[in-house]
Amino acid sequence: MISPFLYNAVFFTYALVLTKLLNVPSDVAPWTLVPIAVGNFLGPLVLGRFFDSVGRRTMISGTYIASGVLRLPAPVPPT
């Protein structure tokens, strides 16, 4: 599967992109990974049982739709 490789490519270069391209201070950049790590840990604990009771396809669709809806109010950077 290529998905884990793409995830790792983004996850392990995230701080580099923040510091080099977006000029985030290097002492702050690692802390931006904490919410992602917490979400990766809590996501399966909180949502895992619903994949068994509600169904895999329904939960995958629901989580994609929910993430899209949560993204809507986020500001869009100017071009």
CSV table of C-alpha atoms in Angstrom, one decimal:
chain,number,residue,atom,x,y,z
A,1,MET,CA,0.0,0.0,0.0
A,2,ILE,CA,1.3,3.5,-0.9
A,3,SER,CA,-0.8,5.3,1.7
A,4,PRO,CA,1.5,4.7,4.7
A,5,PHE,CA,4.5,5.9,2.6
A,6,LEU,CA,2.6,9.1,1.7
A,7,TYR,CA,1.5,9.7,5.3
A,8,ASN,CA,5.1,9.3,6.6
A,9,ALA,CA,6.4,11.6,3.8
A,10,VAL,CA,4.0,14.3,4.9
A,11,PHE,CA,4.3,13.7,8.7
A,12,PHE,CA,8.1,13.6,8.8
A,13,THR,CA,8.7,16.6,6.7
A,14,TYR,CA,5.9,18.8,8.3
A,15,ALA,CA,8.3,20.6,10.7
A,16,LEU,CA,10.8,21.1,7.9
A,17,VAL,CA,8.2,22.8,5.7
A,18,LEU,CA,7.0,25.0,8.6
A,19,THR,CA,10.5,26.2,9.4
A,20,LYS,CA,12.0,26.6,5.9
A,21,LEU,CA,9.0,27.7,3.8
A,22,LEU,CA,6.6,29.3,6.3
A,23,ASN,CA,9.3,30.8,8.6
A,24,VAL,CA,7.9,29.3,11.8
A,25,PRO,CA,10.5,29.4,14.6
A,26,SER,CA,12.3,26.0,15.0
A,27,ASP,CA,11.4,25.8,18.7
A,28,VAL,CA,7.6,26.1,17.9
A,29,ALA,CA,7.4,23.8,14.8
A,30,PRO,CA,7.7,20.4,16.7
A,31,TRP,CA,4.8,21.5,19.0
A,32,THR,CA,2.5,21.7,15.9
A,33,LEU,CA,2.8,17.9,15.6
A,34,VAL,CA,1.2,17.4,19.1
A,35,PRO,CA,-2.4,17.8,18.0
A,36,ILE,CA,-1.8,15.4,15.0
A,37,ALA,CA,-0.2,12.8,17.3
A,38,VAL,CA,-3.1,13.2,19.9
A,39,GLY,CA,-5.6,12.8,17.1
A,40,ASN,CA,-3.8,9.7,15.8
A,41,PHE,CA,-3.9,8.2,19.2
A,42,LEU,CA,-7.5,9.1,20.2
A,43,GLY,CA,-9.1,8.6,16.9
A,44,PRO,CA,-9.0,4.8,16.9
A,45,LEU,CA,-9.9,4.7,20.6
A,46,VAL,CA,-13.0,6.9,20.2
A,47,LEU,CA,-14.2,5.9,16.8
A,48,GLY,CA,-13.0,2.3,16.6
A,49,ARG,CA,-16.1,0.7,18.1
A,50,PHE,CA,-18.3,2.5,15.6
A,51,PHE,CA,-16.6,0.8,12.7
A,52,ASP,CA,-17.9,-2.5,14.0
A,53,SER,CA,-21.4,-1.3,15.0
A,54,VAL,CA,-22.2,1.2,12.2
A,55,GLY,CA,-20.2,-0.2,9.4
A,56,ARG,CA,-16.8,0.4,7.8
A,57,ARG,CA,-18.1,2.1,4.6
A,58,THR,CA,-20.5,4.3,6.5
A,59,MET,CA,-17.8,5.4,9.0
A,60,ILE,CA,-15.2,6.1,6.3
A,61,SER,CA,-17.7,8.2,4.3
A,62,GLY,CA,-18.8,10.0,7.5
A,63,THR,CA,-15.4,10.8,8.7
A,64,TYR,CA,-14.4,12.2,5.3
A,65,ILE,CA,-17.5,14.3,5.1
A,66,ALA,CA,-17.1,15.5,8.7
A,67,SER,CA,-13.5,16.6,8.0
A,68,GLY,CA,-14.6,18.5,4.9
A,69,VAL,CA,-17.3,20.3,6.9
A,70,LEU,CA,-14.9,21.1,9.6
A,71,ARG,CA,-12.5,22.5,7.0
A,72,LEU,CA,-15.1,25.0,5.6
A,73,PRO,CA,-14.7,27.7,8.2
A,74,ALA,CA,-10.9,27.6,8.1
A,75,PRO,CA,-9.4,30.7,6.4
A,76,VAL,CA,-8.0,30.3,2.9
A,77,PRO,CA,-4.6,31.9,2.4
A,78,PRO,CA,-4.5,34.6,-0.3
A,79,THR,CA,-2.9,33.6,-3.6
